[in-house]
PDB file of C-alpha atoms in Angstrom:
ATOM      1  CA  MET A  17      23.249 -40.066  -8.803  1.00 46.00           C
ATOM      2  CA  GLY A  18      25.120 -38.719 -11.779  1.00 48.00           C
ATOM      3  CA  LEU A  19      26.804 -35.768 -13.302  1.00 44.00           C
ATOM      4  CA  HIS A  20      24.992 -34.669 -16.240  1.00 45.00           C
ATOM      5  CA  TYR A  21      25.799 -31.144 -18.420  1.00 42.00           C
ATOM      6  CA  PHE A  22      23.087 -29.263 -19.292  1.00 42.00           C
ATOM      7  CA  PRO A  23      23.268 -25.282 -20.866  1.00 47.00           C
ATOM      8  CA  ILE A  24      22.960 -22.700 -18.101  1.00 44.00           C
ATOM      9  CA  PRO A  25      22.122 -19.345 -19.649  1.00 46.00           C
ATOM     10  CA  THR A  26      24.317 -16.397 -17.736  1.00 46.00           C
ATOM     11  CA  ASP A  27      25.337 -12.859 -18.402  1.00 49.00           C
ATOM     12  CA  ASN A  28      28.360 -13.632 -19.607  1.00 49.00           C
ATOM     13  CA  ASP A  29      28.782 -16.702 -21.818  1.00 51.00           C
ATOM     14  CA  ASP A  30      26.830 -20.010 -22.661  1.00 49.00           C
ATOM     15  CA  LYS A  31      28.988 -22.781 -21.537  1.00 48.00           C
ATOM     16  CA  MET A  32      27.886 -25.913 -20.150  1.00 43.00           C
ATOM     17  CA  TYR A  33      27.996 -26.329 -16.419  1.00 43.00           C
ATOM     18  CA  PRO A  34      27.809 -29.807 -14.770  1.00 47.00           C
ATOM     19  CA  LEU A  35      24.687 -30.729 -12.483  1.00 44.00           C
ATOM     20  CA  ILE A  36      24.457 -33.534 -10.079  1.00 45.00           C
ATOM     21  CA  ILE A  37      21.242 -35.146 -10.847  1.00 44.00           C
ATOM     22  CA  GLY A  38      19.694 -38.453  -9.512  1.00 52.00           C
ATOM     23  CA  GLY A  39      18.551 -41.184 -11.559  1.00 50.00           C
ATOM     24  CA  ASN A  40      14.952 -40.574 -11.376  1.00 51.00           C
ATOM     25  CA  THR A  41      14.882 -37.123 -11.684  1.00 49.00           C
ATOM     26  CA  MET A  42      17.075 -37.801 -14.763  1.00 50.00           C
ATOM     27  CA  LYS A  43      14.602 -40.240 -16.276  1.00 47.00           C
ATOM     28  CA  LYS A  44      12.177 -37.809 -16.020  1.00 46.00           C
ATOM     29  CA  ILE A  45      14.102 -34.979 -17.779  1.00 45.00           C
ATOM     30  CA  MET A  46      14.811 -37.147 -20.773  1.00 46.00           C
ATOM     31  CA  LEU A  47      11.338 -38.191 -21.050  1.00 46.00           C
ATOM     32  CA  LEU A  48      10.315 -34.176 -21.219  1.00 47.00           C
ATOM     33  CA  LEU A  49      12.931 -33.982 -24.110  1.00 48.00           C
ATOM     34  CA  ALA A  50      11.601 -36.476 -25.765  1.00 47.00           C
ATOM     35  CA  ALA A  51       7.890 -35.389 -25.452  1.00 46.00           C
ATOM     36  CA  SER A  52       9.424 -31.814 -26.530  1.00 46.00           C
ATOM     37  CA  VAL A  53      10.649 -33.100 -29.562  1.00 45.00           C
ATOM     38  CA  SER A  54       7.397 -34.821 -30.575  1.00 46.00           C
ATOM     39  CA  LEU A  55       5.387 -31.662 -29.558  1.00 46.00           C
ATOM     40  CA  SER A  56       8.141 -29.726 -31.431  1.00 46.00           C
ATOM     41  CA  ALA A  57       7.404 -31.644 -34.746  1.00 44.00           C
ATOM     42  CA  CYS A  58       3.714 -31.326 -34.129  1.00 50.00           C
ATOM     43  CA  SER A  59       3.154 -28.080 -33.803  1.00 44.00           C
ATOM     44  CA  SER A  60       5.473 -27.080 -36.429  1.00 43.00           C
ATOM     45  CA  GLY A  61       4.053 -29.226 -39.124  1.00 49.00           C
ATOM     46  CA  GLY A  62       6.898 -31.035 -39.576  1.00 54.00           C
ATOM     47  CA  GLY A  63       7.711 -34.331 -40.987  1.00 63.00           C
ATOM     48  CA  ASP A  64       8.344 -36.231 -43.815  1.00 76.00           C
ATOM     49  CA  PHE A  65       4.849 -38.266 -44.815  1.00 92.00           C
ATOM     50  CA  ALA A  66       7.114 -39.957 -47.742  1.00 95.00           C
ATOM     51  CA  PRO A  67       6.244 -43.861 -47.463  1.00 95.00           C
ATOM     52  CA  ASP A  68       8.768 -45.933 -45.490  1.00 96.00           C
ATOM     53  CA  LYS A  69       9.435 -42.855 -43.197  1.00 95.00           C
ATOM     54  CA  PHE A  70       8.558 -42.064 -39.895  1.00 96.00           C
ATOM     55  CA  SER A  71       8.583 -39.019 -37.579  1.00 93.00           C
ATOM     56  CA  ALA A  72       7.716 -37.653 -34.706  1.00 91.00           C
ATOM     57  CA  ALA A  73       5.039 -35.970 -36.295  1.00 94.00           C
ATOM     58  CA  ASP A  74       3.457 -38.899 -37.212  1.00 97.00           C
ATOM     59  CA  MET A  75       2.442 -39.526 -33.518  1.00 97.00           C
ATOM     60  CA  CYS A  76      -0.297 -36.545 -34.099  1.00 97.00           C
ATOM     61  CA  VAL A  77      -3.996 -36.773 -35.280  1.00 98.00           C
ATOM     62  CA  VAL A  78      -5.555 -33.971 -36.817  1.00 97.00           C
ATOM     63  CA  LYS A  79      -8.888 -32.316 -36.649  1.00 95.00           C
ATOM     64  CA  LEU A  80     -10.361 -32.323 -40.215  1.00 96.00           C
ATOM     65  CA  SER A  81     -12.703 -28.988 -39.254  1.00 94.00           C
ATOM     66  CA  ASN A  82      -9.519 -27.072 -38.150  1.00 94.00           C
ATOM     67  CA  GLU A  83      -5.887 -28.932 -39.307  1.00 89.00           C
ATOM     68  CA  GLU A  84      -4.130 -26.850 -37.134  1.00 93.00           C
ATOM     69  CA  GLU A  85      -6.112 -28.789 -34.058  1.00 96.00           C
ATOM     70  CA  LYS A  86      -3.794 -31.515 -33.797  1.00 97.00           C
ATOM     71  CA  ILE A  87      -3.494 -34.052 -30.737  1.00 98.00           C
ATOM     72  CA  CYS A  88       0.198 -35.686 -30.555  1.00 98.00           C
ATOM     73  CA  TYR A  89       2.165 -38.083 -28.370  1.00 98.00           C
ATOM     74  CA  GLY A  90       3.427 -36.474 -25.520  1.00 97.00           C
ATOM     75  CA  MET A  91       1.181 -33.769 -25.160  1.00 97.00           C
ATOM     76  CA  ASP A  92      -0.194 -32.292 -21.749  1.00 97.00           C
ATOM     77  CA  ARG A  93      -3.449 -33.111 -20.752  1.00 97.00           C
ATOM     78  CA  LEU A  94      -5.265 -30.012 -20.707  1.00 97.00           C
ATOM     79  CA  GLU A  95      -3.859 -29.009 -23.995  1.00 97.00           C
ATOM     80  CA  ALA A  96      -5.265 -32.473 -25.406  1.00 97.00           C
ATOM     81  CA  GLU A  97      -8.836 -31.569 -23.963  1.00 97.00           C
ATOM     82  CA  GLU A  98      -8.774 -28.414 -25.234  1.00 96.00           C
ATOM     83  CA  ILE A  99      -9.178 -29.970 -28.568  1.00 96.00           C
ATOM     84  CA  ALA A 100     -10.921 -33.041 -27.792  1.00 97.00           C
ATOM     85  CA  GLY A 101     -13.455 -31.587 -24.963  1.00 96.00           C
ATOM     86  CA  PRO A 102     -14.577 -33.153 -22.213  1.00 95.00           C
ATOM     87  CA  GLY A 103     -14.296 -37.195 -21.926  1.00 96.00           C
ATOM     88  CA  GLU A 104     -15.298 -40.016 -19.710  1.00 96.00           C
ATOM     89  CA  ALA A 105     -13.284 -42.758 -18.009  1.00 96.00           C
ATOM     90  CA  THR A 106     -13.742 -46.333 -19.271  1.00 93.00           C
ATOM     91  CA  ILE A 107     -13.329 -49.875 -17.696  1.00 90.00           C
ATOM     92  CA  ILE A 108      -9.753 -49.876 -18.819  1.00 87.00           C
ATOM     93  CA  GLY A 109      -8.386 -46.640 -17.665  1.00 91.00           C
ATOM     94  CA  SER A 110      -8.399 -44.657 -20.937  1.00 95.00           C
ATOM     95  CA  ILE A 111     -10.813 -41.735 -21.615  1.00 97.00           C
ATOM     96  CA  GLU A 112     -13.055 -41.556 -24.135  1.00 97.00           C
ATOM     97  CA  TYR A 113     -14.154 -38.440 -26.087  1.00 97.00           C
ATOM     98  CA  GLU A 114     -16.700 -37.616 -28.688  1.00 93.00           C
ATOM     99  CA  SER A 115     -16.452 -38.331 -31.926  1.00 95.00           C
ATOM    100  CA  GLY A 116     -14.648 -41.921 -31.371  1.00 96.00           C
ATOM    101  CA  LEU A 117     -11.482 -40.707 -29.842  1.00 97.00           C
ATOM    102  CA  ASP A 118     -10.107 -42.674 -26.981  1.00 97.00           C
ATOM    103  CA  ILE A 119      -6.753 -41.066 -25.355  1.00 98.00           C
ATOM    104  CA  LYS A 120      -4.715 -42.963 -22.585  1.00 97.00           C
ATOM    105  CA  TYR A 121      -2.689 -41.029 -20.324  1.00 97.00           C
ATOM    106  CA  ARG A 122       0.499 -41.672 -18.549  1.00 96.00           C
ATOM    107  CA  ASP A 123       1.140 -38.997 -15.674  1.00 96.00           C
ATOM    108  CA  ASP A 124      -1.128 -36.692 -17.503  1.00 96.00           C
ATOM    109  CA  ILE A 125       0.759 -37.118 -21.099  1.00 97.00           C
ATOM    110  CA  VAL A 126      -0.355 -38.513 -23.840  1.00 98.00           C
ATOM    111  CA  ALA A 127       0.381 -41.965 -24.456  1.00 97.00           C
ATOM    112  CA  LEU A 128      -1.906 -43.584 -26.633  1.00 98.00           C
ATOM    113  CA  ILE A 129      -4.632 -42.576 -29.241  1.00 98.00           C
ATOM    114  CA  ARG A 130      -7.177 -44.530 -30.494  1.00 98.00           C
ATOM    115  CA  MET A 131      -9.297 -43.298 -33.167  1.00 98.00           C
ATOM    116  CA  THR A 132     -12.375 -45.982 -33.721  1.00 97.00           C
ATOM    117  CA  ALA A 133     -15.952 -45.826 -35.788  1.00 95.00           C
ATOM    118  CA  ASP A 134     -16.948 -42.471 -35.316  1.00 96.00           C
ATOM    119  CA  SER A 135     -13.945 -40.657 -35.855  1.00 97.00           C
ATOM    120  CA  LYS A 136     -14.256 -41.009 -39.409  1.00 96.00           C
ATOM    121  CA  GLY A 137     -14.607 -37.544 -41.072  1.00 96.00           C
ATOM    122  CA  VAL A 138     -13.463 -35.791 -38.127  1.00 97.00           C
ATOM    123  CA  TYR A 139     -10.448 -37.328 -37.143  1.00 98.00           C
ATOM    124  CA  ARG A 140      -7.316 -38.571 -39.540  1.00 98.00           C
ATOM    125  CA  THR A 141      -3.435 -39.002 -38.679  1.00 98.00           C
ATOM    126  CA  ALA A 142      -1.216 -36.514 -39.503  1.00 97.00           C
ATOM    127  CA  ARG A 143      -0.296 -38.418 -42.276  1.00 97.00           C
ATOM    128  CA  GLY A 144      -3.697 -38.990 -43.532  1.00 97.00           C
ATOM    129  CA  SER A 145      -5.426 -42.243 -42.397  1.00 97.00           C
ATOM    130  CA  GLU A 146      -8.611 -42.909 -41.431  1.00 97.00           C
ATOM    131  CA  VAL A 147     -10.851 -45.374 -39.620  1.00 98.00           C
ATOM    132  CA  TRP A 148     -12.536 -47.281 -42.739  1.00 97.00           C
ATOM    133  CA  ASP A 149      -9.651 -46.666 -45.144  1.00 98.00           C
ATOM    134  CA  LYS A 150      -8.598 -49.894 -46.910  1.00 97.00           C
ATOM    135  CA  LYS A 151      -5.400 -51.402 -45.954  1.00 97.00           C
ATOM    136  CA  SER A 152      -4.050 -51.033 -49.360  1.00 97.00           C
ATOM    137  CA  GLU A 153      -4.676 -47.524 -49.004  1.00 97.00           C
ATOM    138  CA  ILE A 154      -2.730 -47.115 -45.650  1.00 98.00           C
ATOM    139  CA  ILE A 155       0.382 -49.167 -46.833  1.00 97.00           C
ATOM    140  CA  ASP A 156       0.478 -46.994 -49.754  1.00 97.00           C
ATOM    141  CA  LEU A 157       0.893 -43.990 -47.125  1.00 97.00           C
ATOM    142  CA  TYR A 158       3.010 -45.499 -44.810  1.00 97.00           C
ATOM    143  CA  GLY A 159       5.161 -47.810 -46.670  1.00 97.00           C
ATOM    144  CA  LYS A 160       5.532 -51.545 -47.992  1.00 96.00           C
ATOM    145  CA  LYS A 161       9.307 -52.027 -46.847  1.00 95.00           C
ATOM    146  CA  HIS A 162       8.917 -51.957 -43.095  1.00 95.00           C
ATOM    147  CA  PRO A 163       5.571 -53.336 -41.462  1.00 95.00           C
ATOM    148  CA  TRP A 164       6.318 -54.850 -38.457  1.00 93.00           C
ATOM    149  CA  ASN A 165       3.234 -56.978 -38.594  1.00 93.00           C
ATOM    150  CA  GLU A 166       0.939 -57.655 -41.540  1.00 94.00           C
ATOM    151  CA  SER A 167      -2.024 -59.971 -41.563  1.00 95.00           C
ATOM    152  CA  GLU A 168      -5.229 -59.671 -42.781  1.00 94.00           C
ATOM    153  CA  LYS A 169      -6.396 -57.991 -39.534  1.00 97.00           C
ATOM    154  CA  ASN A 170      -3.552 -56.345 -38.141  1.00 97.00           C
ATOM    155  CA  LEU A 171      -1.048 -53.647 -39.539  1.00 97.00           C
ATOM    156  CA  GLU A 172       1.801 -52.469 -37.537  1.00 97.00           C
ATOM    157  CA  TYR A 173       4.911 -50.363 -37.653  1.00 97.00           C
ATOM    158  CA  VAL A 174       7.425 -49.839 -35.233  1.00 96.00           C
ATOM    159  CA  TYR A 175      10.089 -47.283 -35.341  1.00 95.00           C
ATOM    160  CA  ASP A 176      12.897 -46.377 -32.540  1.00 93.00           C
ATOM    161  CA  ILE A 177      12.982 -42.684 -32.213  1.00 91.00           C
ATOM    162  CA  GLN A 178      16.452 -42.339 -30.842  1.00 90.00           C
ATOM    163  CA  GLU A 179      17.944 -44.821 -33.480  1.00 91.00           C
ATOM    164  CA  ASN A 180      15.588 -43.689 -36.323  1.00 93.00           C
ATOM    165  CA  LYS A 181      15.142 -46.574 -38.031  1.00 93.00           C
ATOM    166  CA  PHE A 182      12.172 -48.949 -38.355  1.00 95.00           C
ATOM    167  CA  LEU A 183      12.217 -52.334 -35.950  1.00 93.00           C
ATOM    168  CA  ASP A 184      10.967 -56.055 -37.478  1.00 88.00           C
ATOM    169  CA  ARG A 185       9.493 -58.683 -35.541  1.00 84.00           C
ATOM    170  CA  THR A 186      12.993 -60.293 -34.556  1.00 80.00           C
ATOM    171  CA  SER A 187      13.911 -56.345 -32.697  1.00 73.00           C
ATOM    172  CA  GLY A 188      11.356 -55.485 -31.530  1.00 66.00           C
ATOM    173  CA  GLU A 189       9.213 -58.197 -30.126  1.00 72.00           C
ATOM    174  CA  THR A 190      10.644 -57.804 -26.543  1.00 79.00           C
ATOM    175  CA  ILE A 191      11.036 -54.053 -26.553  1.00 84.00           C
ATOM    176  CA  MET A 192       8.547 -52.271 -23.731  1.00 86.00           C
ATOM    177  CA  ASP A 193       9.753 -48.908 -23.868  1.00 88.00           C
ATOM    178  CA  GLU A 194       8.842 -45.242 -24.409  1.00 92.00           C
ATOM    179  CA  GLN A 195      11.301 -44.394 -27.034  1.00 92.00           C
ATOM    180  CA  THR A 196       9.963 -46.494 -29.476  1.00 94.00           C
ATOM    181  CA  HIS A 197       6.737 -45.936 -31.237  1.00 96.00           C
ATOM    182  CA  GLN A 198       3.726 -47.540 -32.645  1.00 96.00           C
ATOM    183  CA  PHE A 199       1.320 -47.248 -35.810  1.00 98.00           C
ATOM    184  CA  SER A 200      -1.362 -50.050 -35.184  1.00 98.00           C
ATOM    185  CA  ALA A 201      -4.746 -50.692 -37.238  1.00 98.00           C
ATOM    186  CA  THR A 202      -7.394 -53.305 -37.169  1.00 98.00           C
ATOM    187  CA  PHE A 203      -9.036 -54.383 -39.909  1.00 98.00           C
ATOM    188  CA  ASN A 204     -12.787 -56.210 -40.340  1.00 97.00           C
ATOM    189  CA  ASP A 205     -13.336 -58.635 -43.134  1.00 97.00           C
ATOM    190  CA  ARG A 206     -13.223 -56.187 -45.996  1.00 96.00           C
ATOM    191  CA  GLY A 207      -9.954 -55.021 -45.220  1.00 97.00           C
ATOM    192  CA  GLU A 208     -11.719 -51.440 -43.950  1.00 98.00           C
ATOM    193  CA  ALA A 209      -9.745 -50.081 -40.952  1.00 98.00           C
ATOM    194  CA  GLU A 210     -11.942 -50.457 -37.994  1.00 98.00           C
ATOM    195  CA  THR A 211      -9.775 -48.942 -35.515  1.00 98.00           C
ATOM    196  CA  ILE A 212      -6.140 -47.000 -35.573  1.00 98.00           C
ATOM    197  CA  MET A 213      -4.130 -46.261 -32.996  1.00 98.00           C
ATOM    198  CA  LEU A 214      -0.693 -44.308 -32.050  1.00 98.00           C
ATOM    199  CA  LEU A 215       1.449 -45.139 -29.097  1.00 98.00           C
ATOM    200  CA  ASP A 216       4.386 -46.312 -27.522  1.00 96.00           C
ATOM    201  CA  ARG A 217       5.904 -50.146 -26.868  1.00 94.00           C
ATOM    202  CA  LYS A 218       5.487 -49.688 -23.520  1.00 94.00           C
ATOM    203  CA  MET A 219       1.628 -48.802 -23.282  1.00 95.00           C
ATOM    204  CA  ALA A 220       1.086 -51.795 -26.275  1.00 93.00           C
ATOM    205  CA  MET A 221       3.105 -54.065 -23.960  1.00 91.00           C
ATOM    206  CA  LEU A 222       1.792 -53.106 -20.891  1.00 91.00           C
ATOM    207  CA  LEU A 223      -1.083 -51.162 -21.088  1.00 86.00           C
ATOM    208  CA  LYS A 224       0.242 -48.293 -18.751  1.00 89.00           C
TER     209      LYS A 224
END
């Protein structure tokens, strides 16, 4: 149990009052607050998409037929499926939707978004990358300074949303929390993106 301060509206003031909240409840509140920040940026269209920068808005995919329709990390499953439509469960625990979109949920909250071959021309990331884009095109979008992992077949960026900084392999190798976000792409022999994923490090490391 711990003492935490939250604003409680009253008729007379807007002071902060203490609430005694258990550890598990506090953890859930913090996760909901983190998700709300992500969704706020997603819904407002906010975010600095300059290369070598990252924000909560980067954790969204956009439907090209209507760019007001976005599916974002932290979104409720019902909201996501209003855009993606009905899906089918896969053997790895994700839900497969039409047009090359896979989503893995954690407690019915979007924790991983994966675009595959059929998503081309249907979905893109909020920053603008699509499946079959060249690696050089994706690097131009996301930046050359901070790749967490760059090889012939992989490109990854890892960002700590609490500290507002990119992580490198030394600092991020063992991190597996929900406050560290990741962009990942895999490439074929021609250097074209075959899959693009948006997820957190807990999902990347533990698949849950």
